Amino acid sequence: RTVHNFGPSKGSESNATLYYDKDKRMESYIGEPFSLLPIGIPATSSQSTYTDETGSYFSLNDVCRQGNGKFADKWGWVTVAKYGGSESFRGEVVDSWLFASQKANLTLFSVGDEPRLYSYSVIIEVIPGKPAEVINSTEIYINITVGTPPEDKLVKPKTCTEATPLCNSTSEEKVIARQDHYLAHPPGLYNISNQDTADVLGDTVFTCMDVSKGGTKMDHYGVISHYVISVDTRYGEYALCNGYPGVCVGYEDFHVGREASIGAKRPYGGQCCDNDDLGSWFSLPSKGRCDSMSALEEGECTWFVEKRVKTINITCPFDTHKMLQACTLRETPIFSTAQAIFNQAFASDDESQGGCKDLGGPPAAEIH
């Protein structure tokens, strides 16, 4: 068992079982369900990771995506580590081993060949397209079993190497829906190909989380835009898209991706579920973009921007109208006060009525 930073936010804890086979060059962390209530979501999630010689994969509620890196000997660094002496840890005398470099600080507590604690601070690019970040984690090992791990616990799921099935994939007719989508983005960058959007509740959840932890500043998200988009509702796996131009992590590169907010449902993160209670997130692959409504109707593509409705400064709802404070309320339905502020910001241009000024932007034909 290990206490590992698998939770939905930095500083969270959860339990997982580590399976490690140096000879087969494979390892996995099979996570136990953890609650999302601390961030206001009445649900649980399960996250696991798989690493082998083909790559590193992270799976959340049945949706698996490839990250960076491949299998490396977890303890290989100990051969060049500095011995830190012995100390007491959880009622045992342990040996400590220390390693420090410009990109990593590692600590191991061990009793003989068995680990008791592994703590690390490393600078890595976790998700392609996102800047490198500092990852801090501490793993505490209990109930250690020495021997060959079960094969089925080491092998990554099928969804780690191919896209999940489409929603309504057996239907003879596709269904096109006209939807309201919202997107926080840098000022002046209106293109939404290879970007992630959300419905109104989904973007309330996203912006509440992102503004609260400083992510919008880091990503230079200074504005929020409202678009009307028609989509082919044979949804695929939701992709994690970041950067401008966007880089997406996922296996679906044509159909619109969909999941519940933060992927908090099963199966497949809520890809085909009714997500009215949590909101939905969408990914818009560049290969699925339509130049015309007729192209969407003919099945040549999967999404078409009909209109940019309004663009507002993100500070207007969050600072002027106190949405940031509303994000901390734990309510049923979730984020209802924050969503009401978000809605009114787009419904009116009058700040005295809770509205926000439209900053303008390009017509739909110029949005790619």
Short mmCIF file of C-alpha atoms in Angstrom, two decimals:
data_model
loop_
_atom_site.label_atom_id
_atom_site.label_comp_id
_atom_site.label_asym_id
_atom_site.label_seq_id
_atom_site.Cartn_x
_atom_site.Cartn_y
_atom_site.Cartn_z
CA ARG A 1 0.00 0.00 0.00
CA THR A 2 1.11 3.50 -0.63
CA VAL A 3 -0.22 6.90 0.22
CA HIS A 4 0.17 8.69 -3.08
CA ASN A 5 -0.80 11.99 -4.67
CA PHE A 6 -3.56 10.51 -6.84
CA GLY A 7 -6.28 12.88 -5.75
CA PRO A 8 -7.95 15.55 -7.87
CA SER A 9 -5.86 18.40 -6.51
CA LYS A 10 -2.39 19.03 -5.17
CA GLY A 11 -2.00 18.16 -1.53
CA SER A 12 -4.57 15.36 -1.65
CA GLU A 13 -4.05 11.83 -0.42
CA SER A 14 -5.41 8.46 -1.37
CA ASN A 15 -4.53 4.80 -1.12
CA ALA A 16 -3.21 2.60 -3.88
CA THR A 17 -1.52 -0.74 -4.32
CA LEU A 18 1.85 -0.68 -6.05
CA TYR A 19 2.77 -3.67 -8.21
CA TYR A 20 6.41 -3.60 -9.30
CA ASP A 21 8.32 -6.08 -11.48
CA LYS A 22 11.84 -4.96 -12.32
CA ASP A 23 12.57 -8.01 -14.48
CA LYS A 24 9.51 -7.45 -16.71
CA ARG A 25 10.09 -3.69 -16.55
CA MET A 26 6.50 -3.01 -15.55
CA GLU A 27 4.79 -1.27 -12.65
CA SER A 28 1.31 -0.13 -11.79
CA TYR A 29 -0.49 1.80 -9.08
CA ILE A 30 -4.07 0.55 -8.69
CA GLY A 31 -5.87 3.30 -6.84
CA GLU A 32 -8.72 2.95 -4.39
CA PRO A 33 -11.77 5.21 -4.81
CA PHE A 34 -11.37 8.70 -3.34
CA SER A 35 -14.01 11.28 -2.55
CA LEU A 36 -14.40 14.48 -4.57
CA LEU A 37 -16.43 16.18 -1.83
CA PRO A 38 -13.45 18.34 -0.76
CA ILE A 39 -13.78 20.17 -4.10
CA GLY A 40 -17.56 20.27 -4.00
CA ILE A 41 -18.35 17.27 -6.22
CA PRO A 42 -20.60 14.59 -4.63
CA ALA A 43 -18.88 11.65 -6.31
CA THR A 44 -15.90 9.35 -6.05
CA SER A 45 -13.16 8.64 -8.57
CA SER A 46 -10.58 5.93 -9.07
CA GLN A 47 -7.21 6.58 -10.67
CA SER A 48 -4.49 4.13 -11.63
CA THR A 49 -1.23 4.38 -13.53
CA TYR A 50 0.61 1.84 -15.66
CA THR A 51 4.21 2.05 -16.82
CA ASP A 52 6.08 -0.28 -19.13
CA GLU A 53 8.63 -0.04 -21.94
CA THR A 54 6.04 1.42 -24.33
CA GLY A 55 5.19 4.38 -22.12
CA SER A 56 3.39 5.70 -19.07
CA TYR A 57 -0.41 5.70 -18.87
CA PHE A 58 -2.89 7.17 -16.40
CA SER A 59 -6.45 5.91 -16.12
CA LEU A 60 -9.27 7.83 -14.43
CA ASN A 61 -12.72 6.22 -14.26
CA ASP A 62 -12.02 3.94 -17.25
CA VAL A 63 -10.53 6.68 -19.45
CA CYS A 64 -6.85 6.00 -20.05
CA ARG A 65 -4.40 8.48 -21.59
CA GLN A 66 -0.71 8.28 -22.36
CA GLY A 67 1.63 10.55 -20.45
CA ASN A 68 5.36 11.10 -20.67
CA GLY A 69 8.15 8.69 -19.83
CA LYS A 70 8.70 4.94 -19.84
CA PHE A 71 9.63 2.33 -17.26
CA ALA A 72 12.78 3.10 -15.28
CA ASP A 73 14.16 1.25 -12.29
CA LYS A 74 12.33 2.88 -9.40
CA TRP A 75 15.26 2.38 -7.06
CA GLY A 76 18.17 2.65 -9.49
CA TRP A 77 19.11 6.08 -8.11
CA VAL A 78 19.91 4.57 -4.71
CA THR A 79 23.22 3.25 -6.07
CA VAL A 80 24.46 6.84 -6.34
CA ALA A 81 22.57 8.21 -3.33
CA LYS A 82 24.11 9.54 -0.17
CA TYR A 83 23.56 7.52 3.00
CA GLY A 84 21.75 9.73 5.49
CA GLY A 85 22.12 7.53 8.54
CA SER A 86 19.47 5.72 10.55
CA GLU A 87 16.36 7.13 12.18
CA SER A 88 13.03 6.09 13.61
CA PHE A 89 9.98 5.88 11.33
CA ARG A 90 6.59 4.41 12.31
CA GLY A 91 8.13 2.43 15.15
CA GLU A 92 11.03 1.01 13.13
CA VAL A 93 14.68 1.93 12.73
CA VAL A 94 15.19 2.71 9.05
CA ASP A 95 18.11 3.64 6.83
CA SER A 96 17.76 6.89 4.90
CA TRP A 97 19.10 7.51 1.40
CA LEU A 98 19.26 10.95 -0.22
CA PHE A 99 19.74 12.18 -3.77
CA ALA A 100 19.66 15.76 -5.04
CA SER A 101 20.05 17.34 -8.49
CA GLN A 102 18.73 20.38 -10.34
CA LYS A 103 15.55 18.55 -11.32
CA ALA A 104 15.01 16.06 -8.50
CA ASN A 105 15.23 15.64 -4.75
CA LEU A 106 14.67 12.04 -3.63
CA THR A 107 14.50 10.39 -0.20
CA LEU A 108 14.12 6.70 0.64
CA PHE A 109 13.61 5.08 4.04
CA SER A 110 14.30 1.35 3.95
CA VAL A 111 14.70 -1.69 6.18
CA GLY A 112 17.10 -3.96 4.37
CA ASP A 113 15.84 -4.27 0.79
CA GLU A 114 12.27 -3.23 1.62
CA PRO A 115 11.10 0.38 1.22
CA ARG A 116 9.15 2.12 3.96
CA LEU A 117 8.92 5.66 2.57
CA TYR A 118 9.73 7.24 -0.78
CA SER A 119 9.50 11.02 -1.02
CA TYR A 120 10.30 12.98 -4.14
CA SER A 121 10.18 16.43 -5.65
CA VAL A 122 10.77 16.44 -9.41
CA ILE A 123 10.37 18.84 -12.32
CA ILE A 124 8.67 17.09 -15.21
CA GLU A 125 6.23 17.65 -18.08
CA VAL A 126 3.30 15.58 -16.83
CA ILE A 127 0.97 16.19 -19.77
CA PRO A 128 2.18 16.90 -23.32
CA GLY A 129 1.45 20.51 -24.25
CA LYS A 130 1.54 21.72 -20.64
CA PRO A 131 4.61 23.41 -19.12
CA ALA A 132 6.86 21.35 -16.88
CA GLU A 133 5.85 21.58 -13.24
CA VAL A 134 7.13 20.61 -9.82
CA ILE A 135 5.56 17.39 -8.57
CA ASN A 136 5.85 16.59 -4.87
CA SER A 137 4.77 13.23 -3.51
CA THR A 138 5.34 10.96 -0.56
CA GLU A 139 4.63 7.25 -0.66
CA ILE A 140 4.37 5.23 2.56
CA TYR A 141 4.56 1.46 2.10
CA ILE A 142 2.73 -1.02 4.31
CA ASN A 143 1.71 -4.68 3.94
CA ILE A 144 4.61 -5.45 1.63
CA THR A 145 4.54 -8.79 -0.18
CA VAL A 146 7.72 -9.99 -1.87
CA GLY A 147 7.27 -12.13 -4.98
CA THR A 148 6.08 -12.03 -8.57
CA PRO A 149 3.14 -9.63 -8.99
CA PRO A 150 -0.04 -10.93 -10.69
CA GLU A 151 0.16 -10.39 -14.44
CA ASP A 152 -3.34 -8.92 -14.65
CA LYS A 153 -2.40 -6.18 -12.20
CA LEU A 154 0.58 -5.06 -14.31
CA VAL A 155 -0.94 -5.10 -17.80
CA LYS A 156 -2.55 -1.83 -18.85
CA PRO A 157 -6.24 -1.85 -19.87
CA LYS A 158 -7.31 -1.93 -23.50
CA THR A 159 -8.46 1.70 -23.22
CA CYS A 160 -4.81 2.74 -22.73
CA THR A 161 -4.02 1.96 -26.35
CA GLU A 162 -7.25 2.70 -28.25
CA ALA A 163 -10.23 5.04 -28.09
CA THR A 164 -13.34 4.15 -26.14
CA PRO A 165 -16.46 3.16 -28.12
CA LEU A 166 -18.54 6.03 -29.51
CA CYS A 167 -21.88 6.88 -27.92
CA ASN A 168 -24.83 5.63 -29.99
CA SER A 169 -22.35 4.02 -32.37
CA THR A 170 -24.92 1.44 -33.52
CA SER A 171 -27.54 4.06 -34.35
CA GLU A 172 -28.39 4.27 -38.04
CA GLU A 173 -28.89 8.03 -37.84
CA LYS A 174 -26.58 10.56 -36.28
CA VAL A 175 -28.17 13.21 -34.05
CA ILE A 176 -26.98 16.80 -34.41
CA ALA A 177 -27.49 19.06 -31.39
CA ARG A 178 -27.17 22.85 -31.17
CA GLN A 179 -25.37 23.57 -27.90
CA ASP A 180 -24.03 26.41 -25.77
CA HIS A 181 -20.31 25.97 -25.11
CA TYR A 182 -18.06 28.06 -22.88
CA LEU A 183 -14.28 28.38 -22.90
CA ALA A 184 -11.77 30.26 -20.76
CA HIS A 185 -8.87 31.36 -22.97
CA PRO A 186 -6.12 33.95 -23.45
CA PRO A 187 -7.33 37.34 -24.77
CA GLY A 188 -7.23 37.54 -28.55
CA LEU A 189 -7.03 33.77 -29.11
CA TYR A 190 -10.51 32.69 -30.20
CA ASN A 191 -9.78 29.53 -32.18
CA ILE A 192 -11.25 26.44 -30.52
CA SER A 193 -9.84 23.57 -32.59
CA ASN A 194 -8.02 21.15 -30.28
CA GLN A 195 -9.47 22.93 -27.25
CA ASP A 196 -11.69 21.82 -24.37
CA THR A 197 -15.04 23.53 -23.85
CA ALA A 198 -17.92 22.94 -21.43
CA ASP A 199 -21.61 23.51 -20.90
CA VAL A 200 -22.56 26.23 -18.42
CA LEU A 201 -22.34 24.04 -15.30
CA GLY A 202 -19.21 22.32 -16.58
CA ASP A 203 -17.44 25.64 -17.12
CA THR A 204 -18.63 26.90 -13.75
CA VAL A 205 -16.95 23.86 -12.19
CA PHE A 206 -13.82 24.25 -14.33
CA THR A 207 -13.32 27.98 -13.78
CA CYS A 208 -14.09 27.69 -10.06
CA MET A 209 -11.37 25.06 -9.71
CA ASP A 210 -8.90 26.76 -12.06
CA VAL A 211 -9.19 30.29 -10.72
CA SER A 212 -9.05 29.05 -7.10
CA LYS A 213 -5.72 27.27 -7.63
CA GLY A 214 -4.17 29.94 -9.89
CA GLY A 215 -4.34 27.90 -13.09
CA THR A 216 -6.00 30.65 -15.12
CA LYS A 217 -3.12 33.01 -14.41
CA MET A 218 -0.53 30.38 -15.27
CA ASP A 219 -2.29 29.61 -18.57
CA HIS A 220 -3.01 33.32 -19.24
CA TYR A 221 -6.76 32.72 -19.36
CA GLY A 222 -7.97 36.31 -19.14
CA VAL A 223 -11.38 35.97 -20.79
CA ILE A 224 -14.32 33.56 -21.13
CA SER A 225 -16.25 33.17 -24.39
CA HIS A 226 -19.70 31.78 -25.08
CA TYR A 227 -20.16 29.96 -28.39
CA VAL A 228 -23.12 28.26 -30.06
CA ILE A 229 -21.84 25.03 -31.63
CA SER A 230 -23.69 22.28 -33.49
CA VAL A 231 -22.23 18.84 -32.84
CA ASP A 232 -22.62 15.23 -33.91
CA THR A 233 -23.67 13.63 -30.59
CA ARG A 234 -21.97 10.31 -31.28
CA TYR A 235 -19.47 11.40 -28.66
CA GLY A 236 -16.03 9.90 -28.30
CA GLU A 237 -13.47 9.83 -25.52
CA TYR A 238 -12.74 13.22 -23.98
CA ALA A 239 -9.23 14.46 -24.73
CA LEU A 240 -7.08 16.70 -22.54
CA CYS A 241 -6.23 19.68 -24.77
CA ASN A 242 -3.82 22.42 -23.76
CA GLY A 243 -1.84 25.26 -25.28
CA TYR A 244 -2.22 27.50 -28.35
CA PRO A 245 -2.13 25.94 -30.86
CA GLY A 246 -3.78 23.13 -28.92
CA VAL A 247 -2.14 19.78 -28.22
CA CYS A 248 -4.54 17.00 -27.20
CA VAL A 249 -3.87 13.84 -25.19
CA GLY A 250 -6.31 11.08 -26.10
CA TYR A 251 -7.13 8.61 -28.84
CA GLU A 252 -10.23 10.22 -30.39
CA ASP A 253 -9.20 12.74 -33.07
CA PHE A 254 -12.40 13.13 -35.12
CA HIS A 255 -15.52 12.89 -32.98
CA VAL A 256 -16.33 15.42 -30.27
CA GLY A 257 -15.09 14.13 -26.92
CA ARG A 258 -17.27 14.31 -23.82
CA GLU A 259 -17.11 13.54 -20.11
CA ALA A 260 -18.69 14.67 -16.85
CA SER A 261 -16.88 17.49 -15.06
CA ILE A 262 -13.42 16.21 -14.03
CA GLY A 263 -14.40 12.80 -15.43
CA ALA A 264 -16.31 12.04 -12.24
CA LYS A 265 -18.58 9.29 -13.61
CA ARG A 266 -18.34 5.77 -14.95
CA PRO A 267 -18.12 4.30 -17.47
CA TYR A 268 -15.56 6.27 -19.44
CA GLY A 269 -15.69 9.37 -17.27
CA GLY A 270 -19.36 9.98 -18.12
CA GLN A 271 -18.82 10.02 -21.89
CA CYS A 272 -22.37 8.85 -22.66
CA CYS A 273 -24.05 9.63 -19.32
CA ASP A 274 -26.68 12.19 -18.40
CA ASN A 275 -24.40 14.78 -16.81
CA ASP A 276 -26.97 17.42 -15.88
CA ASP A 277 -26.01 17.04 -12.20
CA LEU A 278 -22.27 17.60 -12.70
CA GLY A 279 -21.99 19.39 -16.04
CA SER A 280 -20.21 18.20 -19.19
CA TRP A 281 -16.79 18.90 -20.66
CA PHE A 282 -16.13 18.59 -24.40
CA SER A 283 -13.04 18.30 -26.59
CA LEU A 284 -13.12 19.63 -30.16
CA PRO A 285 -10.58 17.83 -32.39
CA SER A 286 -9.26 19.86 -35.31
CA LYS A 287 -9.93 16.97 -37.73
CA GLY A 288 -13.62 17.13 -36.86
CA ARG A 289 -14.10 20.86 -37.52
CA CYS A 290 -16.73 21.75 -40.14
CA ASP A 291 -16.58 24.65 -42.58
CA SER A 292 -20.34 24.57 -43.06
CA MET A 293 -23.52 23.20 -41.53
CA SER A 294 -24.10 21.12 -44.65
CA ALA A 295 -20.74 19.38 -44.14
CA LEU A 296 -21.84 18.46 -40.60
CA GLU A 297 -25.16 17.14 -41.88
CA GLU A 298 -23.39 15.06 -44.53
CA GLY A 299 -21.11 13.48 -41.92
CA GLU A 300 -17.90 14.95 -43.33
CA CYS A 301 -17.03 16.41 -39.91
CA THR A 302 -18.41 16.49 -36.35
CA TRP A 303 -18.72 20.09 -35.08
CA PHE A 304 -19.57 23.50 -36.50
CA VAL A 305 -19.28 26.93 -34.85
CA GLU A 306 -22.49 28.82 -35.51
CA LYS A 307 -21.83 31.90 -33.43
CA ARG A 308 -19.56 33.59 -30.90
CA VAL A 309 -22.19 35.01 -28.57
CA LYS A 310 -20.15 36.99 -26.05
CA THR A 311 -16.67 37.34 -24.55
CA ILE A 312 -16.09 38.75 -21.04
CA ASN A 313 -13.15 39.48 -18.78
CA ILE A 314 -12.74 36.61 -16.32
CA THR A 315 -12.28 39.17 -13.53
CA CYS A 316 -15.82 40.46 -14.04
CA PRO A 317 -17.71 37.45 -12.63
CA PHE A 318 -14.92 36.30 -10.31
CA ASP A 319 -13.90 39.62 -8.74
CA THR A 320 -16.60 42.18 -9.46
CA HIS A 321 -19.52 39.82 -8.83
CA LYS A 322 -17.82 37.68 -6.14
CA MET A 323 -18.00 34.36 -7.98
CA LEU A 324 -14.74 33.23 -6.41
CA GLN A 325 -16.33 33.33 -2.95
CA ALA A 326 -19.42 31.53 -4.28
CA CYS A 327 -17.18 28.72 -5.57
CA THR A 328 -16.39 27.75 -1.97
CA LEU A 329 -20.05 27.08 -1.09
CA ARG A 330 -21.02 23.42 -0.79
CA GLU A 331 -24.52 23.27 -2.21
CA THR A 332 -27.11 21.00 -3.77
CA PRO A 333 -27.32 21.32 -6.75
CA ILE A 334 -23.57 21.80 -6.93
CA PHE A 335 -22.11 25.28 -7.49
CA SER A 336 -25.64 26.70 -7.88
CA THR A 337 -24.76 30.18 -6.56
CA ALA A 338 -21.59 30.34 -8.65
CA GLN A 339 -23.49 29.16 -11.73
CA ALA A 340 -26.15 31.85 -11.23
CA ILE A 341 -23.40 34.50 -11.19
CA PHE A 342 -21.80 32.93 -14.27
CA ASN A 343 -25.14 32.89 -16.12
CA GLN A 344 -25.95 36.50 -15.30
CA ALA A 345 -22.50 37.66 -16.40
CA PHE A 346 -23.35 36.48 -19.93
CA ALA A 347 -27.06 37.37 -19.82
CA SER A 348 -26.51 41.12 -19.27
CA ASP A 349 -24.01 43.82 -20.18
CA ASP A 350 -25.09 45.94 -17.21
CA GLU A 351 -22.61 45.53 -14.38
CA SER A 352 -25.12 46.92 -11.86
CA GLN A 353 -27.41 44.00 -12.78
CA GLY A 354 -24.69 41.37 -12.42
CA GLY A 355 -23.76 41.54 -16.08
CA CYS A 356 -20.41 41.85 -17.83
CA LYS A 357 -19.43 43.87 -20.89
CA ASP A 358 -18.97 42.06 -24.21
CA LEU A 359 -15.36 42.54 -25.30
CA GLY A 360 -16.16 41.62 -28.89
CA GLY A 361 -14.36 39.15 -31.09
CA PRO A 362 -14.29 37.59 -34.54
CA PRO A 363 -17.36 36.25 -36.39
CA ALA A 364 -17.95 32.52 -36.46
CA ALA A 365 -16.51 32.16 -39.97
CA GLU A 366 -13.11 33.32 -38.71
CA ILE A 367 -13.02 30.96 -35.71
CA HIS A 368 -11.11 27.75 -36.38
#
